[in-house]
XYZ file of C-alpha atoms in Angstrom:
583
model
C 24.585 17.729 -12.332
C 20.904 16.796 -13.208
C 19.230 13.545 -13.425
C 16.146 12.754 -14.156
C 13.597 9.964 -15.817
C 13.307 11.921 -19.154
C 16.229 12.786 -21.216
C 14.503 16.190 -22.093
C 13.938 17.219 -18.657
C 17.588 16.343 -17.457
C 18.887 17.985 -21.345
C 16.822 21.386 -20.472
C 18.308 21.038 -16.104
C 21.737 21.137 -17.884
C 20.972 23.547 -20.247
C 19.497 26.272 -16.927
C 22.735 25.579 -15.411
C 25.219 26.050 -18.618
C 23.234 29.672 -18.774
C 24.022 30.940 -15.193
C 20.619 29.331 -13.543
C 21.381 27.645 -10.353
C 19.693 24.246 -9.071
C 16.649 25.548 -8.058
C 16.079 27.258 -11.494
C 16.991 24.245 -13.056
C 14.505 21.807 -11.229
C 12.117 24.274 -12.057
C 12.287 24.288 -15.835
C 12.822 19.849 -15.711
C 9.985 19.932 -13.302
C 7.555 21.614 -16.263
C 8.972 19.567 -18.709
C 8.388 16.659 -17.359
C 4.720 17.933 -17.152
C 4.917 17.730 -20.925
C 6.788 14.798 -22.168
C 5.787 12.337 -19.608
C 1.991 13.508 -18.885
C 0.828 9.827 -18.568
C 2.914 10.412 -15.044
C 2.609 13.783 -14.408
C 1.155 17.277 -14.977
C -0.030 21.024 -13.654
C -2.831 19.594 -12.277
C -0.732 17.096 -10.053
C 1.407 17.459 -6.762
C 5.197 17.396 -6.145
C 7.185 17.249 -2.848
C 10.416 18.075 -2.838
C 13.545 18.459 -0.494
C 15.730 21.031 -0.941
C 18.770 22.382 0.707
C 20.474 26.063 0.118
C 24.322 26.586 -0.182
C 26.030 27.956 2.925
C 23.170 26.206 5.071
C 22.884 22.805 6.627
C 19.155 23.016 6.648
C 17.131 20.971 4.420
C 13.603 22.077 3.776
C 10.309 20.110 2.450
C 8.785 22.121 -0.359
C 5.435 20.286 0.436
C 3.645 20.591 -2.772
C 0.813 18.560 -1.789
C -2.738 19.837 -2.063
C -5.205 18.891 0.592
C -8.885 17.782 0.235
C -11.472 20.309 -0.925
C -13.965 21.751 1.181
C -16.748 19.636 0.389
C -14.594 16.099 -0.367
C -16.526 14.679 3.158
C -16.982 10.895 3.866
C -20.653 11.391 4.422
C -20.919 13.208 0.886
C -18.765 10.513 -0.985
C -21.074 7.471 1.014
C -24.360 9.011 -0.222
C -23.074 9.098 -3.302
C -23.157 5.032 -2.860
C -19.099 4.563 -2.501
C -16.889 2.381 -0.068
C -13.650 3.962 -1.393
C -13.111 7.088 -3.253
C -12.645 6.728 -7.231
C -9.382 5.931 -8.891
C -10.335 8.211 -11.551
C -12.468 11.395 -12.449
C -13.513 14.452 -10.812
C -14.416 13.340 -7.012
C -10.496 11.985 -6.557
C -9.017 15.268 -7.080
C -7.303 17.052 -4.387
C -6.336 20.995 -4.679
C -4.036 21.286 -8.007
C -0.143 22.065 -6.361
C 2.477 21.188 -8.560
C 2.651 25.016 -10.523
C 2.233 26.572 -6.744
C 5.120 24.049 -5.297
C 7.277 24.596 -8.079
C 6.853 28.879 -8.568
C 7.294 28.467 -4.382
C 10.947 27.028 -4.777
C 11.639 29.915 -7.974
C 10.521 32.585 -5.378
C 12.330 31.379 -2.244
C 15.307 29.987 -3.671
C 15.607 30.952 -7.584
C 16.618 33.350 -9.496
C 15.176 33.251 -13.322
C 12.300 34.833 -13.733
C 8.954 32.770 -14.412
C 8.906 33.317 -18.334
C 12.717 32.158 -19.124
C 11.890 28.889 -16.650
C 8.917 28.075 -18.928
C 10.234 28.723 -22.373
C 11.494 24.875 -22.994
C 8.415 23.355 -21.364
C 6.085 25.867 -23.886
C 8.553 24.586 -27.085
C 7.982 21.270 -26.210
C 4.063 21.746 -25.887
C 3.938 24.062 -28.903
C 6.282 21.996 -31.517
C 6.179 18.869 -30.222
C 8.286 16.327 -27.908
C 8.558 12.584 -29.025
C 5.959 9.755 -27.824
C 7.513 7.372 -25.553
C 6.172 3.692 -25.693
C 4.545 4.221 -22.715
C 2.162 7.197 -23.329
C 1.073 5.319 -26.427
C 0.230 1.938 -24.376
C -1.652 4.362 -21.653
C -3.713 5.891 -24.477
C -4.580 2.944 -26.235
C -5.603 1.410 -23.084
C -7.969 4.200 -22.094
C -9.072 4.922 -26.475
C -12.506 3.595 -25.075
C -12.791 5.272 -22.266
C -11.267 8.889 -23.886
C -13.934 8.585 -27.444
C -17.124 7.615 -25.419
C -16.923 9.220 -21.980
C -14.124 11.822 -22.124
C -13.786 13.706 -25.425
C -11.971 17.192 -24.341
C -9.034 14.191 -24.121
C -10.383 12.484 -26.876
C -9.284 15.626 -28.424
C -5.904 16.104 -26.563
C -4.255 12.776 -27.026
C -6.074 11.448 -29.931
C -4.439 13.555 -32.661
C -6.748 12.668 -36.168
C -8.743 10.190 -34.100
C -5.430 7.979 -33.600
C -3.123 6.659 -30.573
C -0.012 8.521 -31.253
C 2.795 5.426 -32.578
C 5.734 5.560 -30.292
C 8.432 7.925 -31.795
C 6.071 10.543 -33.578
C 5.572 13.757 -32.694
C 2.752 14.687 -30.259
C 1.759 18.153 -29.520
C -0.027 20.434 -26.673
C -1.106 23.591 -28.097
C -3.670 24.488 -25.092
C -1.401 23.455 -22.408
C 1.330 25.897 -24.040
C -1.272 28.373 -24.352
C -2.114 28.135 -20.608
C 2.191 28.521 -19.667
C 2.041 31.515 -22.142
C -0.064 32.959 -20.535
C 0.818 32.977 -17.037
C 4.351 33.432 -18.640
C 2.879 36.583 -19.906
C 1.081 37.458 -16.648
C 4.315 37.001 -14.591
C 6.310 39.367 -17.534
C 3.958 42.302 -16.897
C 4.852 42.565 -13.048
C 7.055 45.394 -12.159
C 9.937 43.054 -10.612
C 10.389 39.378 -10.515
C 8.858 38.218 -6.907
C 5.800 40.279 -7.551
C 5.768 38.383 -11.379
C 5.892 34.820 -10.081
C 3.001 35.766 -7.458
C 1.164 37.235 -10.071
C 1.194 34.075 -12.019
C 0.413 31.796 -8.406
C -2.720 34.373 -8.403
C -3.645 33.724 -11.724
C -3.210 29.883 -11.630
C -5.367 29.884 -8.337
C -7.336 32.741 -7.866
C -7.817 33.764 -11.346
C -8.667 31.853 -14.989
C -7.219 28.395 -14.159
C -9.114 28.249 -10.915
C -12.200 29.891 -12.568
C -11.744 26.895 -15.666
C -11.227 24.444 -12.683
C -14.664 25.417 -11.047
C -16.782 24.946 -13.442
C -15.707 21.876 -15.512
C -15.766 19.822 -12.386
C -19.903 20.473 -11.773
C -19.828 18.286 -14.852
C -20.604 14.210 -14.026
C -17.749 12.251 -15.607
C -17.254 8.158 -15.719
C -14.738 7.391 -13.121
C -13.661 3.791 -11.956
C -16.856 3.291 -10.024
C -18.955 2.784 -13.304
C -21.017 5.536 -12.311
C -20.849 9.521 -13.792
C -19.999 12.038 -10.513
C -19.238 15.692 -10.400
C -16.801 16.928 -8.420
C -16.516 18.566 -5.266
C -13.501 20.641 -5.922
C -14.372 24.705 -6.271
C -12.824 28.341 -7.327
C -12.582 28.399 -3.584
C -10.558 25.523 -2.516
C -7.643 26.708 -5.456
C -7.626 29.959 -3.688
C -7.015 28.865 -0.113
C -3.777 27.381 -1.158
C -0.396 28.615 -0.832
C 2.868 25.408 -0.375
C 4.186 25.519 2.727
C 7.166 24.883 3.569
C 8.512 22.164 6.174
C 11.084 20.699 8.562
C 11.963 17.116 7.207
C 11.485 13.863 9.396
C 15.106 12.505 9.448
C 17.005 9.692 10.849
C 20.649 9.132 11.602
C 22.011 6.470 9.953
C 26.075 5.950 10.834
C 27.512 8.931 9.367
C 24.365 9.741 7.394
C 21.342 11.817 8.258
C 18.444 10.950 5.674
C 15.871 13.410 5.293
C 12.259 12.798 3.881
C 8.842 14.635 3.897
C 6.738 14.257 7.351
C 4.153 11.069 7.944
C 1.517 12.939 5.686
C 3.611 11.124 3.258
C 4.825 7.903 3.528
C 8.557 9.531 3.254
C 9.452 8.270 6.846
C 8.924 4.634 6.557
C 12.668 4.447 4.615
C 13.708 5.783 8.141
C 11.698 3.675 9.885
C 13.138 0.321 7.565
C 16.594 2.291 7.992
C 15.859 2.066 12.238
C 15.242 -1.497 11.910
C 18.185 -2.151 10.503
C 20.585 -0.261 12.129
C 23.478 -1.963 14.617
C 23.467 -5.073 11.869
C 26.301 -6.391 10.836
C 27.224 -6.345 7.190
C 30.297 -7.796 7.325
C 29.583 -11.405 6.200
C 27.000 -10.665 3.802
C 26.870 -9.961 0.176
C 24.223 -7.212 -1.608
C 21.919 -10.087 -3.063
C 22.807 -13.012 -0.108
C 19.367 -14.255 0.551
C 19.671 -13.645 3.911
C 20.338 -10.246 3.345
C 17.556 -9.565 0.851
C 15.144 -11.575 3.221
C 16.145 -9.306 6.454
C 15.844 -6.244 4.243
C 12.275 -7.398 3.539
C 11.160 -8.324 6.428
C 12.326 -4.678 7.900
C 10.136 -3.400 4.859
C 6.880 -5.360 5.920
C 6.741 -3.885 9.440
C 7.581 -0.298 8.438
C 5.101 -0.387 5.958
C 2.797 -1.826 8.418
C 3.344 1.155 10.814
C 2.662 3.581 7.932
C -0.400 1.314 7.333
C -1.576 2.102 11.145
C -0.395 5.303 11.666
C 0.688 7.945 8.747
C -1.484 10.559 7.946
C -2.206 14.048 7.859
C -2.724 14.436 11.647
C -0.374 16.264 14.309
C 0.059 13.304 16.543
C 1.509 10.903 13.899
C 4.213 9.144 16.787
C 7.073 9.276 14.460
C 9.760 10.060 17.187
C 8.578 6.648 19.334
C 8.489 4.753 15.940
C 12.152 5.840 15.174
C 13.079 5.039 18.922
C 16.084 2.746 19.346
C 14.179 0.164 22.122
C 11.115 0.361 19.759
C 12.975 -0.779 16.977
C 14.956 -3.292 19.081
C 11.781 -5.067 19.825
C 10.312 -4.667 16.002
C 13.519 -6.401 14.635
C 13.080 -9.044 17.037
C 10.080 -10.215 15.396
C 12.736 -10.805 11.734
C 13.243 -14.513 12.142
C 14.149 -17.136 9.098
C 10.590 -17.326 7.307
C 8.567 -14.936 5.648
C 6.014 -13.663 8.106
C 1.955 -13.695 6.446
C 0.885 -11.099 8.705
C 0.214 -7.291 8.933
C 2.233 -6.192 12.275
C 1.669 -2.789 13.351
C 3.657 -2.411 16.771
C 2.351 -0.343 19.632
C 5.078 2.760 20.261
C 4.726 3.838 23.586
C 1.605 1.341 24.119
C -0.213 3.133 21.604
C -2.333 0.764 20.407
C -2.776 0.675 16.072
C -5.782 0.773 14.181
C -5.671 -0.612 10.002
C -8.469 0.034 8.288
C -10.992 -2.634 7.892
C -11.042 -4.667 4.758
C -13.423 -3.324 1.813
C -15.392 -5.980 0.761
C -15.387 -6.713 -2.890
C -12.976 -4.097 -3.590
C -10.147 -6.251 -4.829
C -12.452 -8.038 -6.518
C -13.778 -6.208 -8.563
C -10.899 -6.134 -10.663
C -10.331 -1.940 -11.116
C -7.003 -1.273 -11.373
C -5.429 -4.456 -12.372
C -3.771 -6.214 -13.794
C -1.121 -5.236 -10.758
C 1.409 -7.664 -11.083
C 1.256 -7.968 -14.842
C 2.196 -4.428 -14.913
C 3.315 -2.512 -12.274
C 5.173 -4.659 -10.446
C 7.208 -5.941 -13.483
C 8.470 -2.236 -13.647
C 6.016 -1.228 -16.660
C 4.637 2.501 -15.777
C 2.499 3.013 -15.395
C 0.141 0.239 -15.088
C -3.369 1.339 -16.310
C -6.585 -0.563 -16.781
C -9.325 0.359 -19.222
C -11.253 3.171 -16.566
C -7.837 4.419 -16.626
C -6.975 3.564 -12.896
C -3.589 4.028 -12.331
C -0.556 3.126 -10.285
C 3.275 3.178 -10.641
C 2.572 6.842 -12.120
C 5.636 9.198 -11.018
C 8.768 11.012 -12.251
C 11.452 12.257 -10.335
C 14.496 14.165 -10.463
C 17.683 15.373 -8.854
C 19.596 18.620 -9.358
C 22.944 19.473 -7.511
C 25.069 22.647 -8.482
C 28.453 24.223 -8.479
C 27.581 26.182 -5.227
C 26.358 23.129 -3.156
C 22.595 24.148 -3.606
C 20.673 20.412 -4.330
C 17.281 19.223 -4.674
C 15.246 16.295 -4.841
C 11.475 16.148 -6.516
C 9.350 14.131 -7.216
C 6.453 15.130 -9.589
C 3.446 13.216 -10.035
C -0.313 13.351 -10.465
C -2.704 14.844 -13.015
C -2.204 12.022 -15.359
C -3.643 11.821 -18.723
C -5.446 8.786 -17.865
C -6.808 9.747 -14.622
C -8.702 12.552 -15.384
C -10.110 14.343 -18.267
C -8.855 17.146 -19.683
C -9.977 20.573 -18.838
C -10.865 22.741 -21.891
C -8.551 25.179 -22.980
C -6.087 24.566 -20.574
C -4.491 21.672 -22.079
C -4.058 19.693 -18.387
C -6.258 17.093 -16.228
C -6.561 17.598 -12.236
C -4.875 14.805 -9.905
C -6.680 11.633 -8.654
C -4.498 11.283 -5.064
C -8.244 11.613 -3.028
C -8.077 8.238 -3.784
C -5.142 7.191 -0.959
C -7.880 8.873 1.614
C -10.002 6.009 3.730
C -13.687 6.751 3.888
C -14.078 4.866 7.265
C -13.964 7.364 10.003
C -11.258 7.421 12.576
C -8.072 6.778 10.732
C -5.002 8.927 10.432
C -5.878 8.850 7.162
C -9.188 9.252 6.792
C -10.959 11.669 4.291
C -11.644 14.882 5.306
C -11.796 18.756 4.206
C -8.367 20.171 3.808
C -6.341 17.342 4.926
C -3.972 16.015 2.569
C -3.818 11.942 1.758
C -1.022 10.079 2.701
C 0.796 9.674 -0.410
C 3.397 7.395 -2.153
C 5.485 10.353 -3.332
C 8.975 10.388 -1.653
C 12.053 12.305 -3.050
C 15.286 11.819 -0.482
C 17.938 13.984 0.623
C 20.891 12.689 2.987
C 23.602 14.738 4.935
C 26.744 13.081 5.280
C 28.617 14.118 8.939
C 26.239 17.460 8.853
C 27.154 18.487 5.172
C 24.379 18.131 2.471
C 25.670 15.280 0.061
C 22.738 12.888 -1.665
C 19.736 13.419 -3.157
C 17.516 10.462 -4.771
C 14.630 9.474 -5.421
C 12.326 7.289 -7.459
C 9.288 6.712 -9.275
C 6.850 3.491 -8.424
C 4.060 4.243 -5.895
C 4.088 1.829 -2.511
C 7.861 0.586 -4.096
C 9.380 4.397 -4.208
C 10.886 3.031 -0.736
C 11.149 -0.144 -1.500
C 13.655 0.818 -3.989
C 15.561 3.286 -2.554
C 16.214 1.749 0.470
C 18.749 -1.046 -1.328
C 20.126 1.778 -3.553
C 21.097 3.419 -0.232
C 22.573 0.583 1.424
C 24.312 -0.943 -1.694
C 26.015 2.875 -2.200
C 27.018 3.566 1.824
C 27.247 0.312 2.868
C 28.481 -2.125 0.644
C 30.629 1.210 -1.548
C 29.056 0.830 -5.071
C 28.724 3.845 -6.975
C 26.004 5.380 -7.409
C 25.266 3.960 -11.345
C 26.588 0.601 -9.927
C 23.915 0.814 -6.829
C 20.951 2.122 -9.348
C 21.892 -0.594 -11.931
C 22.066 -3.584 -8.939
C 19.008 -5.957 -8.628
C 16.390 -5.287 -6.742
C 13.293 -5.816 -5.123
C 9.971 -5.479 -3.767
C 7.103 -6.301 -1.370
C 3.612 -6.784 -1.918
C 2.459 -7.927 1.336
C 1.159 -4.990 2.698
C -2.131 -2.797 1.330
C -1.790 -1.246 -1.638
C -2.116 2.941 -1.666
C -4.142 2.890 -4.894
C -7.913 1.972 -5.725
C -8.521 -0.687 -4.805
C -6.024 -1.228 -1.835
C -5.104 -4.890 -2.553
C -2.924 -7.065 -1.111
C -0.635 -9.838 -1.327
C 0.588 -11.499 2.030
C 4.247 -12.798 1.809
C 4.330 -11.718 -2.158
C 7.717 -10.587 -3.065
C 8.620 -9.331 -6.858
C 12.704 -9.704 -7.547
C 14.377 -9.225 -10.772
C 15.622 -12.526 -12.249
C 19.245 -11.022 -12.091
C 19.143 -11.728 -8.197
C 20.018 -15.242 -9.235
C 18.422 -18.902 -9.223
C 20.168 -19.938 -5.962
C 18.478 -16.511 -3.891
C 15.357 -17.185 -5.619
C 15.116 -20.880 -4.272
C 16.228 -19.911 -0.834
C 13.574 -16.812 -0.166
C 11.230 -19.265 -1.742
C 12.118 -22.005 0.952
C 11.541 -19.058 3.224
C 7.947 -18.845 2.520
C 7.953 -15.743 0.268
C 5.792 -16.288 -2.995
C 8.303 -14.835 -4.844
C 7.588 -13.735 -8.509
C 10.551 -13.196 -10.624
C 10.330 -10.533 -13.413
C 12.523 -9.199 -16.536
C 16.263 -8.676 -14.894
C 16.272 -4.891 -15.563
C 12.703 -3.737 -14.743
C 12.219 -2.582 -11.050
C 12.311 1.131 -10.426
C 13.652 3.845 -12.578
C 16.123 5.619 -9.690
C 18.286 8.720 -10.208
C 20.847 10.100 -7.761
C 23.066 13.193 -7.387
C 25.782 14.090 -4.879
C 28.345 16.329 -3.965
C 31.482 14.734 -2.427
C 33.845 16.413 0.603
C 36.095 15.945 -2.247
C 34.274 18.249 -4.052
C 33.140 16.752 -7.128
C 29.376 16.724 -8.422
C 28.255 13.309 -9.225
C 25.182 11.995 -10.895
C 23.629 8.601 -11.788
C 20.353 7.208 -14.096
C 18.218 4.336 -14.211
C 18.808 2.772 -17.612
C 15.710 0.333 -16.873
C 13.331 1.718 -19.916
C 15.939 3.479 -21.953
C 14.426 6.630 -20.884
C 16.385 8.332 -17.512
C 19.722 10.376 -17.873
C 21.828 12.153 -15.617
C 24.282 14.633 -16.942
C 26.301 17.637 -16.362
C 29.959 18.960 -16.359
C-alpha cells in the first residue's frame, strides 16, 4: 500500500512494489517524485524526516534527514548584517541540502534497487513533463515579480516562454533531470550497488552539486528582508554531512506506542497533547462534541507551548519529565471551560521556561501573510509576493507485503523560497528561518545545529507490533491534524478514510514557526462541517473561532498493517490531489 499527496508519487510507490521493490524502494522513488511534481512544496535542496521500521524487527528508526546550520550561519554574522530574524527567503535561510542524502541513506540501509532504477520515473517526469497543479501556478504567479526582476535562473525554470504555466499543461525540468542523470550515471559506474549509491552521496555533497552550491550562494539575492544577502552556506558544510540515524521519542498511548522524531523537531508535542489526554474518558462524548474539540485544544495550546519553551537541537531537551504522568496531571488541570489567552509553558521538574522575546515590528510588517487567508483555510501553500512561505510540505506512507513501513515527510527547497541554482534544475531550503537569533534558546541559531522544524511523519506500534504510519502536510498544524485523525481512528473506531475525511481543526494561539513568528491568542480555524451548534458553543467559550470551506484542513494519508493481516491505506481527498493505493 502507498499513499501519498500526489497521485504520481503514490502511482510510481505502487508501481516499485508491483516490480519486486519493497517499501523502502518504493518511498524512495515517491520521495523524488514528489521533488518534481509538487516543487512549490518540496525539492533536492530540501529536508525529509522519516520513520521507518524493518520486517522481523520491532524497532522503529528516525531517518533524520535534517541538515543543520552552516558553519558560518552565526547570530552575530546575521545581526551585523542589520536582521532581528533570519529571512523567509533567499540564500542566508538555507540550512545543509539533506533530502537526496536522507533518502539514498534509507536505499542503502534498508533497500534494495539500485540508485538508477529508483530515479528513472522522477527523471521521466522532469524530462517529458508532469501536469501543473493549481497550486504551482498560483505560487508562480504570486512570486512572477519577484522571479523576472530579482531571480531570473527561476525566471527561466518556471516561466516557460515568459508565462505562468495554466493549471493542467505540461511543465518540464530538463536541468533538474540532467542533475538525477547524472548522479544516476555516477551511481551505475560503481562496481556493486552500496559502493554506487555512496558514490552518488559523494557526488551530491562532496563533488559538482556541492561545488554548484558554493559558489552561487556568494551571490546577494532579494530575500524577504528587502535587502540583497549572500549566503553563508559553503562546499564545506555539504561535505560534513552524512543522515544519521535515530531512536524515536515515543509515548504509550493504551495499546498504542506512537513514535515521532526527537525535540529537534517538533514531532513530540503529538505525545505530549497525547499525555495530556490520556486517563479521559470518551465514553459520553462524540468526535465533534464541543467539549471534546475544546479539551482537545486546549491540550494542543500547552504542548505547543512547551515546544515553544523548550524544543530544540540541544541534548538536554526534558522530554521524559514533559511526558511524565504527575507532570501532565498538573498541565491538564489548568483545561477548564473557556479558552485560555495565554502562552503556558509548565516547569518539568522545576525547570523554569524561557520563550523568546517578542520581535518588534515583525508581524507587522506584513511578510508572509496573508496567514489566515491562506494557510489556514487549507490552501498550500500560502505565499506572499517575496515568496515567504508556509503550509509547504508533502508526505507519504508506504507499507509492504513483508511488514516493512515507512512514514516521510518531504519538504523544503521550494520554488518560491529560493532561486534556482544553474544547471542543476533545484533551489536550496529556507528552514534557517525556524532558528531564533536571540541567544540562549533551545533554539537558537548556531553552526551545525539543526532548527526545530514543523516536519513530523508518525509511526505507531500497536501491543509491540508495527501497525500505523501517518502523517501530514501543514507546518505548526502537521500535529494539529494528526492528533484528531488518531483519536477519531483508535478511539472513537473510524476507519482510516472515515478519520482523514472527519472535520477538523486547528490552533493559532501559539507562535508561528515561519517568518515572521505571529500569533493569534485564543484563534481557532474549524471547518464549517463541525456544525453551527459546536461553532456557537467554542465561540461562547472564548475561542475566536474562524470557520473555513468544510473540506480544507490538512491533506493526511495513512497506511497500516492489521494483526489480521491485511494492508490498508487511506488519502486526503481535500484538493483532489492525494491517493492511496495498492493491492
Amino acid at each position: 500500500m502507498v499513499a501519498s499527496t500526489h497521485w504520481l508519487a503514490s502511482a510510481v510507490g505502487v508501481a516499485v512494489l508491483e516490480r519486486g521493490g519493497n517499501a523502502f524502494d518504493a518511498a524512495a522513488a515517491a520521495g523524488f517524485t514528489l521533488q518534481v511534481v509538487e516543487p512549490h512544496l518540496n525539492g533536492p535542496g530540501g529536508e525529509v524526516p522519516m520513520l521507518v521500521s524493518a520486517a522481523g524487527s520491532d524497532d522503529v528508526v528516525v531517518v533524520a534527514g535534517q541538515g543543520p546550520a552552516p558553519r558560518g550561519a552565526t547570530i552575530e554574522h546575521y545581526r551585523a548584517e542589520g536582521l532581528d530574524l533570519v529571512p523567509g527567503t533567499g540564500h542566508l535561510a538555507a540550512c545543509v541540502p539533506a533530502a537526496f542524502d536522507a533518502w539514498v541513506t534509507l536505499l542503502d540501509r534498508f533497500g534494495t534497487w539500485p540508485l538508477a532504477d529508483v530515479l528513472d520515473p522522477a527523471i521521466g517526469y522532469a524530462e517529458r513533463g508532469f501536469p501543473v497543479l493549481p497550486a504551482i501556478s498560483r505560487t508562480i504567479a504570486t512570486v512572477e515579480r519577484l522571479f523576472t526582476d530579482h531571480w531570473p535562473t527561476s525566471a527561466a525554470t518556471w516561466l516557460p516562454g515568459g508565462a505562468v504555466p495554466a493549471p493542467g499543461t505540461r511543465l518540464r525540468n530538463p536541468a533538474l533531470a540532467g542533475t538525477y542523470r547524472r548522479l544516476a550515471a555516477i551511481a551505475s559506474a560503481a562496481p556493486d550497488r552500496s559502493a554506487g549509491l555512496q558514490a552518488a552521496r559523494d557526488a551530491f555533497h562532496r563533488g559538482f552539486v556541492a561545488e554548484a552550491v558554493d559558489a552561487f550562494v556568494r551571490t546577494p539575492v532579494l530575500d524577504t528582508s528587502g535587502t540583497p544577502h549572500a549566503g553563508v552556506l559553503t562546499a564545506d558544510d555539504l561535505a560534513a554531512w552524512t543522515t544519521p540515524l535515530e531512536a524515536p521519542a515515543t509515548f504509550d498511548f493504551g495499546s498504542c506506542r506512537v513514535c515521532k522524531t526527537p525535540p529537534w523537531g517538533q514531532g513530540p508535542v503529538l505525545l505530549q497533547q497525547l499525555a495530556l489526554l490520556d486517563g479521559l474518558d470518551w465514553r459520553d462524548t462524540a468526535p465533534h462534541d464541543p467539549q471534546f474539540v475544546h479539551t482537545v485544544v486546549e491540550a494542543s495550546k500547552l504542548a505547543f507551548a512547551d515546544r515553544e519553551a523548550f524544543y530544540g537541537d540541544v541534548p538536554d531537551v526534558p522530554l521524559a519529565d514533559l511526558l511524565d504522568p504527575g507532570y501532565n496531571a498538573d498541565r491538564r488541570r489548568l483545561v477548564t471551560d473557556t479558552a485560555s489567552g495565554e502562552l503556558r509553558p509548565g516547569a518539568p521538574a522545576g525547570r523554569v521556561p524561557r520563550l523568546p522575546r517578542p520581535v518588534a515590528g515583525a508581524a507587522a510588517a506584513g511578510v508572509g501573510e496573508p496567514t489566515l487567508a491562506s494557510a489556514d483555510t487549507g490552501v498550500e501553500p500560502a505565499v506572499d509576493a517575496r515568496g515567504a512561505t508556509r503550509g509547504d510540505t508533502c508526505h507519504l506512507d508506504v507499507v509492504d507485503r513483508f511488514g516493512n513501513m515507512v512514514s516521510a515527510t518531504p519538504s523544503g527547497g521550494w520554488l518560491q523560497s529560493a532561486p534556482v541554482i544553474p544547471g542543476l534544475g533545484f533551489a536550496l531550503g529556507t528552514r534557517a528561518q525556524m532558528f531564533w537569533l536571540e541567544p540562549g534558546l533551545p533554539n537558537s541559531l548556531a553552526p551545525g545545529k539543526r532548527p526545530r522544524t514543523t516536519l513530523s511523519p508518525s509511526l505507531a506500534l500497536r501491543d509491540g507490533v508495527p501497525w500505523l504510519a501517518f502523517g501530514t502536510p501543514g507546518g505548526d498544524q502537521q500535529d494539529q491534524w494528526q492528533l484528531p485523525f488518531f483519536l477519531f481512528h483508535t478511539v472513537f473506531g473510524m476507519n482510516l478514510q472515515q478519520a482523514i475525511e472527519a472535520p477538523t481543526w486547528h490552533s493559532t494561539h501559539f507562535p508561528s514557526s515561519f517568518y515572521p513568528r505571529d500569533a493569534e491568542p485564543r484563534g481557532l480555524v474549524v471547518e464549517a462541517r463541525v456544525g453551527a451548534s459546536t461553532v456557537a458553543d467554542l465561540r461562547r467559550r472564548g475561542h475566536l473561532v474562524t470557520e473555513v470551506d468544510g473540506w480544507s484542513l490538512g491533506r493526511l494519508s495513512a497506511v497500516s498493517r492489521g494483526a489480521d493481516g491485511f494492508l490498508r491505506a487511506a488519502a486526503n481527498p481535500r484538493g483532489a490531489q492525494g491517493y492511496a493505493a495498492g493491492r
